Amino acid sequence: MQAVKFTGHGDTDVIEYGDFPDPDPAYDEVLVDVKAGALNHLDVWTRRGLPHIDLEMPHVPGSDAAGVVDAVGDGVSRFEPGDRVALLAGTWCGECEYCRDGDVAMCVNFGVIGEHKPGVHSEFAAIPERNLVPVPEGVDWETAAAAPLVFQTAWRMLISRGDVSPGEDVLVLGASGGVGHAAVQIADHAGATVYATGSSDEKLEYARECGADHVVNYETADFASEIRDLTGKRGVDVVVDHVGAATWTDSLASLAKGGRLLTCGATTGPAPETNINRIFWNQLQVIGSTMATPGEADDVLELVWDGTFEPRIRDVLPMSRTVRAHEMLENREGFGKVVVKPDSEL
């Protein structure tokens, strides 16, 4: 088969698209004929190399994909050939205290397909049965591929962990990205007043279309000052910050007394300076969140499949142009998700 792959970490020149051994599904695995995949910023970090993760090379990236079941292992009971499916990329041990308590997203051995294990940006992929969800007829492959990772991540972060409630003020940073544009829609659906930041008027208009009530261009204004002005110096109840070091101080400064800072990533770096005085004096909470449980993913994907939420697609490219897809993420071009399809599907 043909697959996206790299044999070492580095810049985009390490990415190739070419021959790769056909996967053979194990006892509990499903062989999926991939119709579409999608990129996340995680793909950029995995390609560059992450501390404490030693990948077997060559590595196939990709944590989002959807397709048709081609074959199943002998132990598979939920799916059969011809079924439409999408990937839930989180992996868990099933044995630790958190798994036994039902919160597999807290697993001490939690991992991500495409980051810690071979990914799905290929013509075929062998995927554990428990990592797949059904995709209804009528949902296009681009939507099915683009939605799962970012919407499950944003849902757990805002609803399960952040407990966002009707009437609250929520600020979403980087609203043009995958998680950002999902968070805007979820916060709006939860009944919050949504504030969003972006780097251009075009991106801010997209954020408004997704449900943002107020927008701030962080290239031309200090967003913390703007938020204070917009809220009568009160600040917001919740800040969604997946940007990291570059925004951390201003995110804390944007919060009202007793506010919550929610984070699921750090694309600009993981080690910001923190004003601890502000945290204890204003009695703030910093809440981390990673991916989601299968049940949480089911809840939010139901709202994607029925059209309540819409994953925005900035471009659809053949997998042979994955280099360009990575460049779009690194250069912050466009709004929403970048989808890649096997060349044989185009």
mmCIF file of C-alpha atoms in Angstrom:
data_model
loop_
_atom_site.group_PDB
_atom_site.id
_atom_site.type_symbol
_atom_site.label_atom_id
_atom_site.label_comp_id
_atom_site.label_asym_id
_atom_site.label_seq_id
_atom_site.Cartn_x
_atom_site.Cartn_y
_atom_site.Cartn_z
ATOM 1 C CA MET A 1 0.000 0.000 0.000
ATOM 2 C CA GLN A 2 0.940 3.694 -0.089
ATOM 3 C CA ALA A 3 1.481 5.576 3.158
ATOM 4 C CA VAL A 4 2.800 8.837 4.578
ATOM 5 C CA LYS A 5 5.979 8.067 6.527
ATOM 6 C CA PHE A 6 9.223 9.433 7.882
ATOM 7 C CA THR A 7 12.419 7.634 8.804
ATOM 8 C CA GLY A 8 13.754 10.288 11.164
ATOM 9 C CA HIS A 9 12.721 13.468 12.953
ATOM 10 C CA GLY A 10 13.203 16.898 11.449
ATOM 11 C CA ASP A 11 11.706 19.490 9.130
ATOM 12 C CA THR A 12 9.116 18.725 6.477
ATOM 13 C CA ASP A 13 11.791 17.283 4.177
ATOM 14 C CA VAL A 14 11.705 14.038 6.204
ATOM 15 C CA ILE A 15 8.122 13.336 5.040
ATOM 16 C CA GLU A 16 7.653 10.784 2.261
ATOM 17 C CA TYR A 17 4.679 9.152 0.552
ATOM 18 C CA GLY A 18 5.374 5.723 -0.850
ATOM 19 C CA ASP A 19 5.306 1.970 -0.453
ATOM 20 C CA PHE A 20 4.693 0.531 2.991
ATOM 21 C CA PRO A 21 3.885 -3.047 4.088
ATOM 22 C CA ASP A 22 0.198 -3.938 4.017
ATOM 23 C CA PRO A 23 -1.234 -4.219 7.558
ATOM 24 C CA ASP A 24 -2.614 -7.532 8.795
ATOM 25 C CA PRO A 25 -5.343 -7.153 11.446
ATOM 26 C CA ALA A 26 -4.728 -8.909 14.752
ATOM 27 C CA TYR A 27 -7.357 -10.817 16.752
ATOM 28 C CA ASP A 28 -9.027 -7.654 18.104
ATOM 29 C CA GLU A 29 -8.304 -5.355 15.160
ATOM 30 C CA VAL A 30 -10.244 -4.009 12.195
ATOM 31 C CA LEU A 31 -8.653 -3.426 8.792
ATOM 32 C CA VAL A 32 -9.917 -0.052 7.538
ATOM 33 C CA ASP A 33 -9.824 1.088 3.924
ATOM 34 C CA VAL A 34 -8.981 4.735 4.657
ATOM 35 C CA LYS A 35 -11.032 7.263 2.701
ATOM 36 C CA ALA A 36 -9.748 10.410 4.408
ATOM 37 C CA GLY A 37 -7.445 11.511 7.214
ATOM 38 C CA ALA A 38 -6.893 14.841 8.922
ATOM 39 C CA LEU A 39 -3.961 16.609 10.520
ATOM 40 C CA ASN A 40 -3.545 18.008 14.006
ATOM 41 C CA HIS A 41 -0.694 20.087 15.383
ATOM 42 C CA LEU A 42 0.322 16.882 17.131
ATOM 43 C CA ASP A 43 1.490 15.596 13.737
ATOM 44 C CA VAL A 44 3.950 18.485 13.522
ATOM 45 C CA TRP A 45 5.337 17.796 16.996
ATOM 46 C CA THR A 46 5.607 14.059 16.321
ATOM 47 C CA ARG A 47 7.511 14.702 13.100
ATOM 48 C CA ARG A 48 9.881 17.118 14.844
ATOM 49 C CA GLY A 49 10.388 14.677 17.720
ATOM 50 C CA LEU A 50 8.994 14.620 21.256
ATOM 51 C CA PRO A 51 10.945 14.010 24.486
ATOM 52 C CA HIS A 52 10.709 10.510 25.955
ATOM 53 C CA ILE A 53 9.014 9.068 22.830
ATOM 54 C CA ASP A 54 11.227 6.681 20.885
ATOM 55 C CA LEU A 55 9.366 5.723 17.716
ATOM 56 C CA GLU A 56 10.002 2.678 15.597
ATOM 57 C CA MET A 57 11.046 3.902 12.161
ATOM 58 C CA PRO A 58 9.762 4.326 9.574
ATOM 59 C CA HIS A 59 6.787 5.898 11.330
ATOM 60 C CA VAL A 60 3.354 6.451 9.778
ATOM 61 C CA PRO A 61 1.775 9.572 11.343
ATOM 62 C CA GLY A 62 -1.873 10.513 11.649
ATOM 63 C CA SER A 63 -4.364 10.512 14.543
ATOM 64 C CA ASP A 64 -7.541 11.200 12.552
ATOM 65 C CA ALA A 65 -9.045 9.054 9.785
ATOM 66 C CA ALA A 66 -12.283 7.560 8.535
ATOM 67 C CA GLY A 67 -13.083 4.800 6.084
ATOM 68 C CA VAL A 68 -14.758 1.493 5.326
ATOM 69 C CA VAL A 69 -14.145 -1.782 7.169
ATOM 70 C CA ASP A 70 -12.323 -4.136 4.797
ATOM 71 C CA ALA A 71 -11.755 -7.102 7.147
ATOM 72 C CA VAL A 72 -11.942 -7.963 10.850
ATOM 73 C CA GLY A 73 -9.938 -10.107 13.262
ATOM 74 C CA ASP A 74 -11.514 -13.201 14.788
ATOM 75 C CA GLY A 75 -12.202 -11.425 18.098
ATOM 76 C CA VAL A 76 -14.056 -8.446 16.618
ATOM 77 C CA SER A 77 -17.802 -8.312 17.325
ATOM 78 C CA ARG A 78 -18.870 -4.680 16.816
ATOM 79 C CA PHE A 79 -18.001 -4.256 13.138
ATOM 80 C CA GLU A 80 -18.121 -6.167 9.892
ATOM 81 C CA PRO A 81 -16.883 -5.536 6.343
ATOM 82 C CA GLY A 82 -18.645 -2.613 4.698
ATOM 83 C CA ASP A 83 -19.249 -0.629 7.892
ATOM 84 C CA ARG A 84 -18.351 3.059 7.912
ATOM 85 C CA VAL A 85 -16.027 3.980 10.801
ATOM 86 C CA ALA A 86 -13.861 6.751 12.238
ATOM 87 C CA LEU A 87 -10.862 6.646 14.575
ATOM 88 C CA LEU A 88 -10.719 7.525 18.271
ATOM 89 C CA ALA A 89 -6.969 7.850 18.689
ATOM 90 C CA GLY A 90 -6.547 7.482 22.462
ATOM 91 C CA THR A 91 -5.131 4.208 23.812
ATOM 92 C CA TRP A 92 -5.316 2.909 27.370
ATOM 93 C CA CYS A 93 -4.220 -0.111 29.411
ATOM 94 C CA GLY A 94 -7.569 -1.133 30.929
ATOM 95 C CA GLU A 95 -5.844 -2.232 34.134
ATOM 96 C CA CYS A 96 -4.719 0.841 36.113
ATOM 97 C CA GLU A 97 -6.832 2.484 38.839
ATOM 98 C CA TYR A 98 -8.168 5.135 36.452
ATOM 99 C CA CYS A 99 -9.171 2.661 33.751
ATOM 100 C CA ARG A 100 -10.862 0.460 36.350
ATOM 101 C CA ASP A 101 -12.734 3.552 37.564
ATOM 102 C CA GLY A 102 -14.006 4.195 34.024
ATOM 103 C CA ASP A 103 -11.938 7.274 33.149
ATOM 104 C CA VAL A 104 -9.631 5.829 30.502
ATOM 105 C CA ALA A 105 -8.448 9.313 29.451
ATOM 106 C CA MET A 106 -6.602 9.416 32.803
ATOM 107 C CA CYS A 107 -4.839 6.079 32.174
ATOM 108 C CA VAL A 108 -1.278 6.029 33.510
ATOM 109 C CA ASN A 109 -0.225 4.474 30.200
ATOM 110 C CA PHE A 110 -2.397 6.683 28.002
ATOM 111 C CA GLY A 111 -1.132 7.047 24.447
ATOM 112 C CA VAL A 112 -2.222 8.329 21.054
ATOM 113 C CA ILE A 113 -2.312 6.456 17.766
ATOM 114 C CA GLY A 114 -0.087 8.433 15.425
ATOM 115 C CA GLU A 115 2.029 9.813 18.280
ATOM 116 C CA HIS A 116 3.089 6.852 20.402
ATOM 117 C CA LYS A 117 2.036 4.163 17.916
ATOM 118 C CA PRO A 118 1.822 3.897 14.101
ATOM 119 C CA GLY A 119 -0.798 6.234 12.676
ATOM 120 C CA VAL A 120 -3.449 6.121 9.991
ATOM 121 C CA HIS A 121 -2.352 8.363 7.111
ATOM 122 C CA SER A 122 -2.181 5.461 4.699
ATOM 123 C CA GLU A 123 -4.392 3.558 2.262
ATOM 124 C CA PHE A 124 -5.167 0.895 4.894
ATOM 125 C CA ALA A 125 -4.816 0.787 8.681
ATOM 126 C CA ALA A 126 -5.240 -2.012 11.246
ATOM 127 C CA ILE A 127 -6.975 -0.452 14.244
ATOM 128 C CA PRO A 128 -8.123 -1.980 17.563
ATOM 129 C CA GLU A 129 -11.892 -2.428 17.603
ATOM 130 C CA ARG A 130 -12.293 -0.280 20.711
ATOM 131 C CA ASN A 131 -10.687 2.665 18.878
ATOM 132 C CA LEU A 132 -13.401 2.886 16.252
ATOM 133 C CA VAL A 133 -16.830 4.516 16.179
ATOM 134 C CA PRO A 134 -19.584 4.059 13.574
ATOM 135 C CA VAL A 135 -20.105 6.822 11.023
ATOM 136 C CA PRO A 136 -23.707 7.245 9.826
ATOM 137 C CA GLU A 137 -24.616 7.207 6.160
ATOM 138 C CA GLY A 138 -24.795 10.738 4.811
ATOM 139 C CA VAL A 139 -21.793 12.022 6.776
ATOM 140 C CA ASP A 140 -19.062 12.851 4.267
ATOM 141 C CA TRP A 141 -15.569 11.421 4.697
ATOM 142 C CA GLU A 142 -13.968 14.822 5.226
ATOM 143 C CA THR A 143 -16.233 15.528 8.201
ATOM 144 C CA ALA A 144 -15.823 12.026 9.623
ATOM 145 C CA ALA A 145 -12.043 12.296 9.420
ATOM 146 C CA ALA A 146 -11.714 15.866 10.697
ATOM 147 C CA ALA A 147 -14.053 15.797 13.695
ATOM 148 C CA PRO A 148 -13.060 13.134 16.249
ATOM 149 C CA LEU A 149 -9.804 14.286 17.848
ATOM 150 C CA VAL A 150 -10.507 18.004 18.174
ATOM 151 C CA PHE A 151 -14.180 17.756 19.110
ATOM 152 C CA GLN A 152 -13.672 15.051 21.738
ATOM 153 C CA THR A 153 -10.745 17.032 23.176
ATOM 154 C CA ALA A 154 -12.697 20.289 23.320
ATOM 155 C CA TRP A 155 -15.822 18.561 24.710
ATOM 156 C CA ARG A 156 -14.040 16.911 27.619
ATOM 157 C CA MET A 157 -12.095 20.102 28.337
ATOM 158 C CA LEU A 158 -15.103 22.442 28.398
ATOM 159 C CA ILE A 159 -17.988 20.207 29.473
ATOM 160 C CA SER A 160 -16.561 17.374 31.609
ATOM 161 C CA ARG A 161 -13.506 19.078 33.108
ATOM 162 C CA GLY A 162 -14.372 22.761 32.785
ATOM 163 C CA ASP A 163 -18.081 22.500 33.669
ATOM 164 C CA VAL A 164 -18.976 25.450 31.416
ATOM 165 C CA SER A 165 -22.505 26.650 32.237
ATOM 166 C CA PRO A 166 -25.119 28.859 30.557
ATOM 167 C CA GLY A 167 -24.453 32.558 31.095
ATOM 168 C CA GLU A 168 -20.725 32.230 31.695
ATOM 169 C CA ASP A 169 -18.111 34.169 29.712
ATOM 170 C CA VAL A 170 -15.637 31.954 27.847
ATOM 171 C CA LEU A 171 -12.530 33.143 26.004
ATOM 172 C CA VAL A 172 -11.132 30.793 23.337
ATOM 173 C CA LEU A 173 -7.598 31.522 22.157
ATOM 174 C CA GLY A 174 -6.498 30.525 18.672
ATOM 175 C CA ALA A 175 -10.066 30.119 17.456
ATOM 176 C CA SER A 176 -8.887 29.397 13.901
ATOM 177 C CA GLY A 177 -7.258 26.077 14.815
ATOM 178 C CA GLY A 178 -8.800 22.632 15.112
ATOM 179 C CA VAL A 179 -9.390 22.571 18.864
ATOM 180 C CA GLY A 180 -10.090 26.310 18.904
ATOM 181 C CA HIS A 181 -12.934 26.278 16.408
ATOM 182 C CA ALA A 182 -14.441 23.210 18.095
ATOM 183 C CA ALA A 183 -14.238 24.952 21.488
ATOM 184 C CA VAL A 184 -16.037 28.034 20.153
ATOM 185 C CA GLN A 185 -18.939 25.904 18.913
ATOM 186 C CA ILE A 186 -19.152 23.855 22.119
ATOM 187 C CA ALA A 187 -19.029 26.910 24.396
ATOM 188 C CA ASP A 188 -21.752 28.573 22.329
ATOM 189 C CA HIS A 189 -23.851 25.394 22.464
ATOM 190 C CA ALA A 190 -23.418 25.326 26.262
ATOM 191 C CA GLY A 191 -25.026 28.769 26.495
ATOM 192 C CA ALA A 192 -21.883 30.790 27.206
ATOM 193 C CA THR A 193 -21.014 34.216 25.861
ATOM 194 C CA VAL A 194 -18.002 33.438 23.677
ATOM 195 C CA TYR A 195 -14.945 35.626 23.154
ATOM 196 C CA ALA A 196 -12.393 34.498 20.556
ATOM 197 C CA THR A 197 -8.944 35.577 19.427
ATOM 198 C CA GLY A 198 -7.418 35.321 15.968
ATOM 199 C CA SER A 199 -4.643 36.839 13.883
ATOM 200 C CA SER A 200 -6.665 38.301 10.995
ATOM 201 C CA ASP A 201 -10.041 39.787 10.223
ATOM 202 C CA GLU A 202 -10.833 36.773 8.022
ATOM 203 C CA LYS A 203 -10.153 34.324 10.849
ATOM 204 C CA LEU A 204 -12.212 36.413 13.251
ATOM 205 C CA GLU A 205 -15.134 36.388 10.841
ATOM 206 C CA TYR A 206 -14.922 32.587 10.715
ATOM 207 C CA ALA A 207 -14.922 32.561 14.524
ATOM 208 C CA ARG A 208 -18.117 34.631 14.508
ATOM 209 C CA GLU A 209 -19.685 32.136 12.103
ATOM 210 C CA CYS A 210 -18.815 29.355 14.563
ATOM 211 C CA GLY A 211 -20.570 31.153 17.418
ATOM 212 C CA ALA A 212 -18.211 33.789 18.845
ATOM 213 C CA ASP A 213 -20.024 36.838 20.220
ATOM 214 C CA HIS A 214 -16.918 39.050 20.563
ATOM 215 C CA VAL A 215 -13.585 38.787 18.745
ATOM 216 C CA VAL A 216 -10.101 40.213 19.331
ATOM 217 C CA ASN A 217 -7.245 40.429 16.846
ATOM 218 C CA TYR A 218 -4.223 39.532 18.966
ATOM 219 C CA GLU A 219 -1.839 40.857 16.294
ATOM 220 C CA THR A 220 -3.120 44.412 16.712
ATOM 221 C CA ALA A 221 -4.281 44.492 20.342
ATOM 222 C CA ASP A 222 -3.351 43.106 23.748
ATOM 223 C CA PHE A 223 -6.096 40.530 24.229
ATOM 224 C CA ALA A 224 -6.011 40.636 28.037
ATOM 225 C CA SER A 225 -6.627 44.403 28.013
ATOM 226 C CA GLU A 226 -9.349 44.017 25.378
ATOM 227 C CA ILE A 227 -11.100 41.336 27.440
ATOM 228 C CA ARG A 228 -11.011 43.539 30.528
ATOM 229 C CA ASP A 229 -12.552 46.384 28.516
ATOM 230 C CA LEU A 230 -15.225 44.164 26.963
ATOM 231 C CA THR A 231 -16.238 42.712 30.352
ATOM 232 C CA GLY A 232 -16.250 45.972 32.321
ATOM 233 C CA LYS A 233 -12.911 45.076 33.968
ATOM 234 C CA ARG A 234 -14.387 41.865 35.404
ATOM 235 C CA GLY A 235 -12.670 39.305 33.170
ATOM 236 C CA VAL A 236 -14.079 36.027 31.870
ATOM 237 C CA ASP A 237 -15.062 32.918 33.799
ATOM 238 C CA VAL A 238 -13.126 30.531 31.572
ATOM 239 C CA VAL A 239 -10.118 30.804 29.268
ATOM 240 C CA VAL A 240 -9.346 27.999 26.805
ATOM 241 C CA ASP A 241 -5.591 28.165 26.186
ATOM 242 C CA HIS A 242 -3.989 25.486 24.002
ATOM 243 C CA VAL A 243 -1.288 27.930 22.839
ATOM 244 C CA GLY A 244 1.031 27.741 25.858
ATOM 245 C CA ALA A 245 4.019 29.908 26.701
ATOM 246 C CA ALA A 246 3.200 32.803 24.361
ATOM 247 C CA THR A 247 -0.236 33.481 25.902
ATOM 248 C CA TRP A 248 -0.140 32.043 29.421
ATOM 249 C CA THR A 249 0.400 35.276 31.363
ATOM 250 C CA ASP A 250 -2.314 37.134 29.484
ATOM 251 C CA SER A 251 -4.668 34.181 29.839
ATOM 252 C CA LEU A 252 -4.396 34.355 33.629
ATOM 253 C CA ALA A 253 -4.818 38.134 33.470
ATOM 254 C CA SER A 254 -8.043 37.695 31.472
ATOM 255 C CA LEU A 255 -9.775 35.674 34.192
ATOM 256 C CA ALA A 256 -12.313 36.960 36.669
ATOM 257 C CA LYS A 257 -11.996 36.121 40.350
ATOM 258 C CA GLY A 258 -12.500 32.369 40.760
ATOM 259 C CA GLY A 259 -11.985 31.801 37.033
ATOM 260 C CA ARG A 260 -10.800 28.611 35.341
ATOM 261 C CA LEU A 261 -7.971 28.292 32.831
ATOM 262 C CA LEU A 262 -8.450 25.171 30.696
ATOM 263 C CA THR A 263 -5.521 23.746 28.755
ATOM 264 C CA CYS A 264 -5.062 20.754 26.479
ATOM 265 C CA GLY A 265 -1.855 21.715 24.700
ATOM 266 C CA ALA A 266 1.066 24.106 24.362
ATOM 267 C CA THR A 267 1.895 24.726 20.716
ATOM 268 C CA THR A 268 4.243 27.633 21.540
ATOM 269 C CA GLY A 269 6.056 25.815 24.322
ATOM 270 C CA PRO A 270 5.317 24.041 27.605
ATOM 271 C CA ALA A 271 7.217 26.152 30.161
ATOM 272 C CA PRO A 272 5.724 29.661 30.564
ATOM 273 C CA GLU A 273 6.336 32.058 33.420
ATOM 274 C CA THR A 274 3.444 32.001 35.883
ATOM 275 C CA ASN A 275 2.359 34.731 38.287
ATOM 276 C CA ILE A 276 1.547 32.543 41.274
ATOM 277 C CA ASN A 277 0.350 35.573 43.255
ATOM 278 C CA ARG A 278 -2.407 36.111 40.700
ATOM 279 C CA ILE A 279 -3.487 32.463 40.984
ATOM 280 C CA PHE A 280 -3.890 32.362 44.752
ATOM 281 C CA TRP A 281 -5.078 35.946 45.247
ATOM 282 C CA ASN A 282 -7.782 35.628 42.587
ATOM 283 C CA GLN A 283 -8.458 32.008 43.574
ATOM 284 C CA LEU A 284 -8.020 30.754 40.034
ATOM 285 C CA GLN A 285 -8.081 27.157 38.848
ATOM 286 C CA VAL A 286 -5.748 25.708 36.209
ATOM 287 C CA ILE A 287 -7.347 22.583 34.743
ATOM 288 C CA GLY A 288 -5.591 20.234 32.354
ATOM 289 C CA SER A 289 -7.395 17.932 29.949
ATOM 290 C CA THR A 290 -6.341 15.328 27.402
ATOM 291 C CA MET A 291 -8.473 13.687 24.719
ATOM 292 C CA ALA A 292 -11.667 12.011 26.049
ATOM 293 C CA THR A 293 -13.319 8.781 27.115
ATOM 294 C CA PRO A 294 -15.200 6.802 24.445
ATOM 295 C CA GLY A 295 -18.476 7.880 26.064
ATOM 296 C CA GLU A 296 -17.536 11.555 25.902
ATOM 297 C CA ALA A 297 -16.482 11.107 22.271
ATOM 298 C CA ASP A 298 -19.822 9.451 21.509
ATOM 299 C CA ASP A 299 -21.694 12.377 23.077
ATOM 300 C CA VAL A 300 -19.991 15.066 21.019
ATOM 301 C CA LEU A 301 -19.825 13.103 17.770
ATOM 302 C CA GLU A 302 -23.598 12.616 17.886
ATOM 303 C CA LEU A 303 -23.777 16.410 17.643
ATOM 304 C CA VAL A 304 -21.330 16.418 14.745
ATOM 305 C CA TRP A 305 -23.160 13.699 12.847
ATOM 306 C CA ASP A 306 -26.515 15.508 13.204
ATOM 307 C CA GLY A 307 -25.033 18.817 12.036
ATOM 308 C CA THR A 308 -25.153 20.716 15.341
ATOM 309 C CA PHE A 309 -21.370 21.082 15.181
ATOM 310 C CA GLU A 310 -19.432 21.528 11.958
ATOM 311 C CA PRO A 311 -15.731 20.792 11.567
ATOM 312 C CA ARG A 312 -14.461 23.489 9.224
ATOM 313 C CA ILE A 313 -12.131 22.285 6.468
ATOM 314 C CA ARG A 314 -9.427 24.676 5.328
ATOM 315 C CA ASP A 315 -8.177 22.410 2.509
ATOM 316 C CA VAL A 316 -8.309 18.860 1.148
ATOM 317 C CA LEU A 317 -5.018 17.536 -0.228
ATOM 318 C CA PRO A 318 -3.706 14.204 -1.545
ATOM 319 C CA MET A 319 -1.496 12.383 0.969
ATOM 320 C CA SER A 320 1.399 12.848 -1.451
ATOM 321 C CA ARG A 321 1.169 16.559 -0.546
ATOM 322 C CA THR A 322 1.381 16.034 3.222
ATOM 323 C CA VAL A 323 4.414 18.323 3.293
ATOM 324 C CA ARG A 324 2.142 21.162 2.233
ATOM 325 C CA ALA A 325 -0.395 20.161 4.887
ATOM 326 C CA HIS A 326 2.288 20.427 7.585
ATOM 327 C CA GLU A 327 3.347 23.832 6.251
ATOM 328 C CA MET A 328 -0.222 25.106 6.529
ATOM 329 C CA LEU A 329 -0.332 24.166 10.211
ATOM 330 C CA GLU A 330 3.110 25.553 10.999
ATOM 331 C CA ASN A 331 2.394 28.829 9.192
ATOM 332 C CA ARG A 332 -1.094 29.151 10.726
ATOM 333 C CA GLU A 333 -2.686 29.421 7.292
ATOM 334 C CA GLY A 334 -6.459 29.307 7.055
ATOM 335 C CA PHE A 335 -9.176 28.208 9.469
ATOM 336 C CA GLY A 336 -10.131 24.734 10.685
ATOM 337 C CA LYS A 337 -8.768 21.311 9.780
ATOM 338 C CA VAL A 338 -6.529 20.171 6.923
ATOM 339 C CA VAL A 339 -7.750 16.905 5.384
ATOM 340 C CA VAL A 340 -5.557 14.492 3.441
ATOM 341 C CA LYS A 341 -6.795 11.638 1.255
ATOM 342 C CA PRO A 342 -4.934 8.660 -0.183
ATOM 343 C CA ASP A 343 -3.960 9.542 -3.740
ATOM 344 C CA SER A 344 -5.923 6.516 -4.908
ATOM 345 C CA GLU A 345 -9.115 8.141 -3.548
ATOM 346 C CA LEU A 346 -8.731 11.274 -5.706
#
